[in-house]
Amino acid sequence: MSDTLSAQQPHAISDERLKETTGRTHKQWFKALDRAGAEDWDHGRIERWLGGKGDVDSWWAQSVTLEYESARGKDTPQSEHGTVEMSVSKSVKLTALEIWPFVDDDGLRRSWLDVEFKVRGRTPGKTLRLSASDGSRVVIALYDLPEGSDGLPRTRVSVTHSRLRAESDVPETKAYWKVALAELAKLAQSPADGTSEQPG
């Protein structure tokens, strides 16, 4: 019954990303948790087990716990919002108008962001507001910058991730967003016709 439930639930984090980071897929983690008796545990105990026995960092332990609880039909602590906030940004050599589709379009956003977020709202061309499965909130904002010395347009892409539950979540969350923004810049700046840019 548990395997059926987990197979039917869409995962907020891809199996590839989860295995790359933690060494196991969702199915493998769920089976390990079932064997440990986690279906009868509360949220905090599951997280502690993943962090201890599973050697999983806090951000990923929290994410796997929420996925597991959802798959097993357990109540999740959505109301336990944290108060910690972090921000990270990256300058991209494009206009905000050119970057916006990669932020706003669900399909394009998935090409650089491998965790599913629920869209809460948007200011077209400027900000996208998201919520995560753990109750945390994300705002992706675009700010015009002066042209660079090479004459190319520049935009600062800023991510603010709020309602994190602990200061210990900040380093890994910040590292995650830095990688994501680097991937966004790479995709957005790739020539549309697939040709390579000539070296300067």
mmCIF file of N, CA and C in Angstrom, residues 12-123:
data_model
loop_
_atom_site.group_PDB
_atom_site.id
_atom_site.type_symbol
_atom_site.label_atom_id
_atom_site.label_comp_id
_atom_site.label_asym_id
_atom_site.label_seq_id
_atom_site.Cartn_x
_atom_site.Cartn_y
_atom_site.Cartn_z
ATOM 1 N N ALA A 12 8.416 16.950 -5.353
ATOM 2 C CA ALA A 12 8.866 18.329 -5.520
ATOM 3 C C ALA A 12 10.324 18.373 -5.960
ATOM 4 N N ILE A 13 11.098 17.348 -5.599
ATOM 5 C CA ILE A 13 12.506 17.253 -5.975
ATOM 6 C C ILE A 13 12.668 16.053 -6.897
ATOM 7 N N SER A 14 13.382 16.216 -7.992
ATOM 8 C CA SER A 14 13.560 15.114 -8.930
ATOM 9 C C SER A 14 14.385 13.994 -8.308
ATOM 10 N N ASP A 15 14.130 12.760 -8.750
ATOM 11 C CA ASP A 15 14.904 11.612 -8.277
ATOM 12 C C ASP A 15 16.390 11.791 -8.569
ATOM 13 N N GLU A 16 16.696 12.341 -9.754
ATOM 14 C CA GLU A 16 18.098 12.516 -10.148
ATOM 15 C C GLU A 16 18.821 13.452 -9.192
ATOM 16 N N ARG A 17 18.177 14.573 -8.879
ATOM 17 C CA ARG A 17 18.776 15.556 -7.973
ATOM 18 C C ARG A 17 18.925 14.976 -6.562
ATOM 19 N N LEU A 18 17.885 14.247 -6.111
ATOM 20 C CA LEU A 18 17.917 13.679 -4.769
ATOM 21 C C LEU A 18 19.020 12.634 -4.643
ATOM 22 N N LYS A 19 19.137 11.764 -5.641
ATOM 23 C CA LYS A 19 20.163 10.721 -5.575
ATOM 24 C C LYS A 19 21.560 11.321 -5.660
ATOM 25 N N GLU A 20 21.713 12.341 -6.501
ATOM 26 C CA GLU A 20 23.014 13.001 -6.644
ATOM 27 C C GLU A 20 23.463 13.610 -5.319
ATOM 28 N N THR A 21 22.506 14.167 -4.580
ATOM 29 C CA THR A 21 22.839 14.882 -3.352
ATOM 30 C C THR A 21 22.884 13.977 -2.120
ATOM 31 N N THR A 22 21.965 13.005 -2.026
ATOM 32 C CA THR A 22 21.847 12.188 -0.812
ATOM 33 C C THR A 22 22.247 10.734 -1.003
ATOM 34 N N GLY A 23 22.421 10.313 -2.264
ATOM 35 C CA GLY A 23 22.821 8.934 -2.524
ATOM 36 C C GLY A 23 21.674 7.967 -2.721
ATOM 37 N N ARG A 24 20.429 8.436 -2.561
ATOM 38 C CA ARG A 24 19.269 7.551 -2.723
ATOM 39 C C ARG A 24 18.133 8.265 -3.442
ATOM 40 N N THR A 25 17.276 7.489 -4.095
ATOM 41 C CA THR A 25 16.067 8.014 -4.717
ATOM 42 C C THR A 25 14.963 8.106 -3.672
ATOM 43 N N HIS A 26 13.818 8.696 -4.059
ATOM 44 C CA HIS A 26 12.676 8.754 -3.148
ATOM 45 C C HIS A 26 12.274 7.357 -2.694
ATOM 46 N N LYS A 27 12.131 6.442 -3.644
ATOM 47 C CA LYS A 27 11.679 5.091 -3.318
ATOM 48 C C LYS A 27 12.628 4.427 -2.330
ATOM 49 N N GLN A 28 13.935 4.616 -2.533
ATOM 50 C CA GLN A 28 14.916 4.012 -1.638
ATOM 51 C C GLN A 28 14.851 4.615 -0.235
ATOM 52 N N TRP A 29 14.689 5.950 -0.153
ATOM 53 C CA TRP A 29 14.553 6.591 1.156
ATOM 54 C C TRP A 29 13.268 6.151 1.843
ATOM 55 N N PHE A 30 12.171 6.092 1.089
ATOM 56 C CA PHE A 30 10.883 5.707 1.680
ATOM 57 C C PHE A 30 10.946 4.288 2.235
ATOM 58 N N LYS A 31 11.591 3.378 1.496
ATOM 59 C CA LYS A 31 11.721 1.997 1.973
ATOM 60 C C LYS A 31 12.569 1.929 3.235
ATOM 61 N N ALA A 32 13.660 2.716 3.253
ATOM 62 C CA ALA A 32 14.524 2.735 4.434
ATOM 63 C C ALA A 32 13.776 3.270 5.647
ATOM 64 N N LEU A 33 12.973 4.312 5.437
ATOM 65 C CA LEU A 33 12.191 4.886 6.528
ATOM 66 C C LEU A 33 11.115 3.912 7.002
ATOM 67 N N ASP A 34 10.472 3.224 6.061
ATOM 68 C CA ASP A 34 9.463 2.228 6.443
ATOM 69 C C ASP A 34 10.086 1.130 7.303
ATOM 70 N N ARG A 35 11.271 0.653 6.880
ATOM 71 C CA ARG A 35 11.945 -0.410 7.629
ATOM 72 C C ARG A 35 12.312 0.048 9.044
ATOM 73 N N ALA A 36 12.595 1.360 9.168
ATOM 74 C CA ALA A 36 12.959 1.906 10.477
ATOM 75 C C ALA A 36 11.741 2.176 11.354
ATOM 76 N N GLY A 37 10.538 2.046 10.781
ATOM 77 C CA GLY A 37 9.311 2.288 11.542
ATOM 78 C C GLY A 37 8.845 3.723 11.536
ATOM 79 N N ALA A 38 9.268 4.504 10.525
ATOM 80 C CA ALA A 38 9.000 5.943 10.513
ATOM 81 C C ALA A 38 7.537 6.310 10.285
ATOM 82 N N GLU A 39 6.718 5.367 9.840
ATOM 83 C CA GLU A 39 5.298 5.691 9.634
ATOM 84 C C GLU A 39 4.621 6.065 10.954
ATOM 85 N N ASP A 40 5.209 5.648 12.075
ATOM 86 C CA ASP A 40 4.643 5.959 13.387
ATOM 87 C C ASP A 40 5.374 7.108 14.086
ATOM 88 N N TRP A 41 6.334 7.724 13.404
ATOM 89 C CA TRP A 41 7.123 8.786 14.022
ATOM 90 C C TRP A 41 6.525 10.159 13.728
ATOM 91 N N ASP A 42 6.900 11.135 14.543
ATOM 92 C CA ASP A 42 6.506 12.506 14.235
ATOM 93 C C ASP A 42 7.536 13.133 13.293
ATOM 94 N N HIS A 43 7.231 14.325 12.837
ATOM 95 C CA HIS A 43 8.053 15.008 11.839
ATOM 96 C C HIS A 43 9.503 15.173 12.301
ATOM 97 N N GLY A 44 9.675 15.639 13.527
ATOM 98 C CA GLY A 44 11.018 15.899 14.039
ATOM 99 C C GLY A 44 11.862 14.646 14.136
ATOM 100 N N ARG A 45 11.250 13.523 14.524
ATOM 101 C CA ARG A 45 12.020 12.279 14.658
ATOM 102 C C ARG A 45 12.484 11.776 13.295
ATOM 103 N N ILE A 46 11.640 11.924 12.273
ATOM 104 C CA ILE A 46 12.034 11.501 10.928
ATOM 105 C C ILE A 46 13.231 12.328 10.457
ATOM 106 N N GLU A 47 13.169 13.637 10.674
ATOM 107 C CA GLU A 47 14.286 14.508 10.285
ATOM 108 C C GLU A 47 15.566 14.121 11.017
ATOM 109 N N ARG A 48 15.448 13.848 12.305
ATOM 110 C CA ARG A 48 16.633 13.483 13.088
ATOM 111 C C ARG A 48 17.225 12.165 12.613
ATOM 112 N N TRP A 49 16.366 11.222 12.255
ATOM 113 C CA TRP A 49 16.849 9.924 11.764
ATOM 114 C C TRP A 49 17.608 10.113 10.450
ATOM 115 N N LEU A 50 17.061 10.922 9.565
ATOM 116 C CA LEU A 50 17.715 11.177 8.270
ATOM 117 C C LEU A 50 19.058 11.879 8.478
ATOM 118 N N GLY A 51 19.092 12.819 9.414
ATOM 119 C CA GLY A 51 20.330 13.533 9.673
ATOM 120 C C GLY A 51 21.377 12.695 10.365
ATOM 121 N N GLY A 52 20.923 11.728 11.184
ATOM 122 C CA GLY A 52 21.844 10.874 11.921
ATOM 123 C C GLY A 52 22.191 9.600 11.162
ATOM 124 N N LYS A 53 21.248 8.680 11.096
ATOM 125 C CA LYS A 53 21.468 7.396 10.413
ATOM 126 C C LYS A 53 21.702 7.578 8.918
ATOM 127 N N GLY A 54 20.961 8.532 8.318
ATOM 128 C CA GLY A 54 21.069 8.716 6.876
ATOM 129 C C GLY A 54 22.166 9.666 6.451
ATOM 130 N N ASP A 55 22.740 10.419 7.430
ATOM 131 C CA ASP A 55 23.808 11.377 7.132
ATOM 132 C C ASP A 55 23.383 12.383 6.058
ATOM 133 N N VAL A 56 22.168 12.904 6.186
ATOM 134 C CA VAL A 56 21.601 13.856 5.229
ATOM 135 C C VAL A 56 21.631 15.249 5.837
ATOM 136 N N ASP A 57 22.060 16.261 5.065
ATOM 137 C CA ASP A 57 22.082 17.638 5.546
ATOM 138 C C ASP A 57 20.674 18.113 5.889
ATOM 139 N N SER A 58 20.591 19.115 6.746
ATOM 140 C CA SER A 58 19.303 19.529 7.307
ATOM 141 C C SER A 58 18.270 19.919 6.257
ATOM 142 N N TRP A 59 18.695 20.672 5.217
ATOM 143 C CA TRP A 59 17.732 21.113 4.201
ATOM 144 C C TRP A 59 17.127 19.923 3.481
ATOM 145 N N TRP A 60 17.980 18.954 3.126
ATOM 146 C CA TRP A 60 17.501 17.777 2.404
ATOM 147 C C TRP A 60 16.723 16.851 3.327
ATOM 148 N N ALA A 61 17.126 16.752 4.589
ATOM 149 C CA ALA A 61 16.381 15.928 5.543
ATOM 150 C C ALA A 61 14.958 16.451 5.691
ATOM 151 N N GLN A 62 14.829 17.771 5.740
ATOM 152 C CA GLN A 62 13.508 18.381 5.852
ATOM 153 C C GLN A 62 12.677 18.101 4.604
ATOM 154 N N SER A 63 13.296 18.213 3.423
ATOM 155 C CA SER A 63 12.574 17.989 2.172
ATOM 156 C C SER A 63 12.126 16.540 2.038
ATOM 157 N N VAL A 64 13.036 15.587 2.343
ATOM 158 C CA VAL A 64 12.689 14.165 2.262
ATOM 159 C C VAL A 64 11.594 13.833 3.268
ATOM 160 N N THR A 65 11.666 14.419 4.454
ATOM 161 C CA THR A 65 10.643 14.179 5.472
ATOM 162 C C THR A 65 9.271 14.607 4.983
ATOM 163 N N LEU A 66 9.183 15.788 4.405
ATOM 164 C CA LEU A 66 7.899 16.282 3.897
ATOM 165 C C LEU A 66 7.374 15.415 2.765
ATOM 166 N N GLU A 67 8.276 14.979 1.878
ATOM 167 C CA GLU A 67 7.871 14.093 0.774
ATOM 168 C C GLU A 67 7.342 12.770 1.335
ATOM 169 N N TYR A 68 8.047 12.234 2.310
ATOM 170 C CA TYR A 68 7.656 10.953 2.906
ATOM 171 C C TYR A 68 6.299 11.061 3.599
ATOM 172 N N GLU A 69 6.130 12.116 4.372
ATOM 173 C CA GLU A 69 4.863 12.305 5.081
ATOM 174 C C GLU A 69 3.702 12.463 4.108
ATOM 175 N N SER A 70 3.936 13.181 3.018
ATOM 176 C CA SER A 70 2.898 13.350 2.007
ATOM 177 C C SER A 70 2.553 12.017 1.359
ATOM 178 N N ALA A 71 3.590 11.227 1.020
ATOM 179 C CA ALA A 71 3.372 9.937 0.365
ATOM 180 C C ALA A 71 2.647 8.949 1.271
ATOM 181 N N ARG A 72 2.877 9.055 2.581
ATOM 182 C CA ARG A 72 2.255 8.118 3.524
ATOM 183 C C ARG A 72 0.961 8.654 4.131
ATOM 184 N N GLY A 73 0.520 9.811 3.643
ATOM 185 C CA GLY A 73 -0.744 10.358 4.111
ATOM 186 C C GLY A 73 -0.703 10.916 5.509
ATOM 187 N N LYS A 74 0.508 11.291 5.969
ATOM 188 C CA LYS A 74 0.655 11.842 7.317
ATOM 189 C C LYS A 74 0.443 13.347 7.299
ATOM 190 N N ASP A 75 0.005 13.909 8.412
ATOM 191 C CA ASP A 75 -0.127 15.367 8.530
ATOM 192 C C ASP A 75 1.252 15.992 8.535
ATOM 193 N N THR A 76 1.426 17.068 7.796
ATOM 194 C CA THR A 76 2.716 17.769 7.755
ATOM 195 C C THR A 76 2.592 19.116 8.452
ATOM 196 N N PRO A 77 3.661 19.590 9.086
ATOM 197 C CA PRO A 77 3.601 20.837 9.872
ATOM 198 C C PRO A 77 3.679 22.079 9.013
ATOM 199 N N GLN A 78 2.689 22.271 8.132
ATOM 200 C CA GLN A 78 2.724 23.417 7.234
ATOM 201 C C GLN A 78 2.616 24.746 7.970
ATOM 202 N N SER A 79 2.034 24.709 9.184
ATOM 203 C CA SER A 79 1.838 25.966 9.910
ATOM 204 C C SER A 79 3.082 26.386 10.690
ATOM 205 N N GLU A 80 4.086 25.496 10.768
ATOM 206 C CA GLU A 80 5.277 25.805 11.547
ATOM 207 C C GLU A 80 6.279 26.603 10.709
ATOM 208 N N HIS A 81 5.915 27.824 10.359
ATOM 209 C CA HIS A 81 6.779 28.643 9.529
ATOM 210 C C HIS A 81 7.943 29.189 10.346
ATOM 211 N N GLY A 82 9.099 29.218 9.719
ATOM 212 C CA GLY A 82 10.265 29.775 10.380
ATOM 213 C C GLY A 82 10.355 31.270 10.153
ATOM 214 N N THR A 83 11.398 31.848 10.706
ATOM 215 C CA THR A 83 11.567 33.295 10.601
ATOM 216 C C THR A 83 12.903 33.675 9.962
ATOM 217 N N VAL A 84 13.684 32.676 9.549
ATOM 218 C CA VAL A 84 14.999 32.940 8.980
ATOM 219 C C VAL A 84 14.870 33.250 7.491
ATOM 220 N N GLU A 85 15.693 34.187 7.033
ATOM 221 C CA GLU A 85 15.634 34.616 5.631
ATOM 222 C C GLU A 85 17.035 34.729 5.058
ATOM 223 N N MET A 86 17.180 34.386 3.771
ATOM 224 C CA MET A 86 18.460 34.560 3.097
ATOM 225 C C MET A 86 18.212 35.081 1.687
ATOM 226 N N SER A 87 19.228 35.763 1.143
ATOM 227 C CA SER A 87 19.134 36.307 -0.209
ATOM 228 C C SER A 87 20.414 36.015 -0.977
ATOM 229 N N VAL A 88 20.267 35.863 -2.274
ATOM 230 C CA VAL A 88 21.407 35.674 -3.155
ATOM 231 C C VAL A 88 21.036 36.292 -4.502
ATOM 232 N N SER A 89 22.018 36.783 -5.244
ATOM 233 C CA SER A 89 21.715 37.415 -6.523
ATOM 234 C C SER A 89 22.820 37.134 -7.532
ATOM 235 N N LYS A 90 22.487 37.362 -8.795
ATOM 236 C CA LYS A 90 23.462 37.183 -9.872
ATOM 237 C C LYS A 90 23.184 38.177 -10.976
ATOM 238 N N SER A 91 24.242 38.737 -11.534
ATOM 239 C CA SER A 91 24.115 39.663 -12.662
ATOM 240 C C SER A 91 24.145 38.867 -13.968
ATOM 241 N N VAL A 92 23.179 39.144 -14.840
ATOM 242 C CA VAL A 92 23.060 38.433 -16.120
ATOM 243 C C VAL A 92 23.088 39.456 -17.253
ATOM 244 N N LYS A 93 23.834 39.167 -18.302
ATOM 245 C CA LYS A 93 23.978 40.114 -19.417
ATOM 246 C C LYS A 93 22.819 40.001 -20.411
ATOM 247 N N LEU A 94 21.653 40.319 -19.918
ATOM 248 C CA LEU A 94 20.432 40.364 -20.718
ATOM 249 C C LEU A 94 19.503 41.397 -20.090
ATOM 250 N N THR A 95 18.477 41.810 -20.833
ATOM 251 C CA THR A 95 17.473 42.692 -20.260
ATOM 252 C C THR A 95 16.517 41.873 -19.401
ATOM 253 N N ALA A 96 15.816 42.551 -18.506
ATOM 254 C CA ALA A 96 14.826 41.861 -17.673
ATOM 255 C C ALA A 96 13.752 41.218 -18.542
ATOM 256 N N LEU A 97 13.399 41.882 -19.636
ATOM 257 C CA LEU A 97 12.387 41.353 -20.547
ATOM 258 C C LEU A 97 12.829 40.026 -21.158
ATOM 259 N N GLU A 98 14.126 39.899 -21.440
ATOM 260 C CA GLU A 98 14.652 38.665 -22.024
ATOM 261 C C GLU A 98 14.741 37.538 -20.994
ATOM 262 N N ILE A 99 14.982 37.885 -19.740
ATOM 263 C CA ILE A 99 15.116 36.877 -18.684
ATOM 264 C C ILE A 99 13.759 36.412 -18.171
ATOM 265 N N TRP A 100 12.783 37.293 -18.165
ATOM 266 C CA TRP A 100 11.497 37.022 -17.539
ATOM 267 C C TRP A 100 10.854 35.693 -17.963
ATOM 268 N N PRO A 101 10.821 35.314 -19.252
ATOM 269 C CA PRO A 101 10.188 34.035 -19.610
ATOM 270 C C PRO A 101 10.805 32.842 -18.893
ATOM 271 N N PHE A 102 12.112 32.871 -18.637
ATOM 272 C CA PHE A 102 12.780 31.761 -17.948
ATOM 273 C C PHE A 102 12.366 31.688 -16.479
ATOM 274 N N VAL A 103 11.902 32.801 -15.952
ATOM 275 C CA VAL A 103 11.439 32.854 -14.564
ATOM 276 C C VAL A 103 9.955 32.524 -14.476
ATOM 277 N N ASP A 104 9.166 33.051 -15.396
ATOM 278 C CA ASP A 104 7.711 32.979 -15.302
ATOM 279 C C ASP A 104 7.115 31.710 -15.893
ATOM 280 N N ASP A 105 7.638 31.228 -17.007
ATOM 281 C CA ASP A 105 7.064 30.063 -17.683
ATOM 282 C C ASP A 105 7.403 28.780 -16.917
ATOM 283 N N ASP A 106 6.391 27.976 -16.614
ATOM 284 C CA ASP A 106 6.607 26.771 -15.804
ATOM 285 C C ASP A 106 7.621 25.831 -16.435
ATOM 286 N N GLY A 107 7.492 25.593 -17.747
ATOM 287 C CA GLY A 107 8.395 24.677 -18.422
ATOM 288 C C GLY A 107 9.822 25.179 -18.459
ATOM 289 N N LEU A 108 10.003 26.462 -18.794
ATOM 290 C CA LEU A 108 11.349 27.037 -18.830
ATOM 291 C C LEU A 108 11.950 27.102 -17.431
ATOM 292 N N ARG A 109 11.125 27.387 -16.440
ATOM 293 C CA ARG A 109 11.637 27.457 -15.072
ATOM 294 C C ARG A 109 12.155 26.092 -14.617
ATOM 295 N N ARG A 110 11.485 25.022 -15.022
ATOM 296 C CA ARG A 110 11.927 23.674 -14.642
ATOM 297 C C ARG A 110 13.267 23.307 -15.275
ATOM 298 N N SER A 111 13.668 24.018 -16.345
ATOM 299 C CA SER A 111 14.932 23.699 -16.997
ATOM 300 C C SER A 111 16.135 24.161 -16.185
ATOM 301 N N TRP A 112 15.915 25.034 -15.204
ATOM 302 C CA TRP A 112 17.032 25.472 -14.346
ATOM 303 C C TRP A 112 16.733 25.332 -12.847
ATOM 304 N N LEU A 113 15.495 25.032 -12.529
ATOM 305 C CA LEU A 113 15.089 24.893 -11.130
ATOM 306 C C LEU A 113 14.472 23.516 -10.959
ATOM 307 N N ASP A 114 15.182 22.606 -10.267
ATOM 308 C CA ASP A 114 14.734 21.219 -10.208
ATOM 309 C C ASP A 114 13.893 20.880 -8.982
ATOM 310 N N VAL A 115 13.395 21.880 -8.297
ATOM 311 C CA VAL A 115 12.451 21.684 -7.200
ATOM 312 C C VAL A 115 11.156 22.392 -7.573
ATOM 313 N N GLU A 116 10.020 21.717 -7.393
ATOM 314 C CA GLU A 116 8.741 22.312 -7.740
ATOM 315 C C GLU A 116 8.279 23.289 -6.656
ATOM 316 N N PHE A 117 7.863 24.475 -7.089
ATOM 317 C CA PHE A 117 7.299 25.466 -6.190
ATOM 318 C C PHE A 117 5.913 25.846 -6.692
ATOM 319 N N LYS A 118 5.044 26.222 -5.777
ATOM 320 C CA LYS A 118 3.721 26.708 -6.151
ATOM 321 C C LYS A 118 3.785 28.214 -6.375
ATOM 322 N N VAL A 119 3.263 28.659 -7.501
ATOM 323 C CA VAL A 119 3.265 30.091 -7.803
ATOM 324 C C VAL A 119 2.177 30.785 -6.988
ATOM 325 N N ARG A 120 2.588 31.769 -6.202
ATOM 326 C CA ARG A 120 1.662 32.529 -5.360
ATOM 327 C C ARG A 120 1.206 33.818 -6.023
ATOM 328 N N GLY A 121 2.022 34.364 -6.908
ATOM 329 C CA GLY A 121 1.673 35.615 -7.554
ATOM 330 C C GLY A 121 2.842 36.144 -8.359
ATOM 331 N N ARG A 122 2.592 37.179 -9.127
ATOM 332 C CA ARG A 122 3.642 37.743 -9.974
ATOM 333 C C ARG A 122 3.357 39.193 -10.289
ATOM 334 N N THR A 123 4.417 39.932 -10.525
ATOM 335 C CA THR A 123 4.345 41.254 -11.138
ATOM 336 C C THR A 123 5.074 41.099 -12.457
#
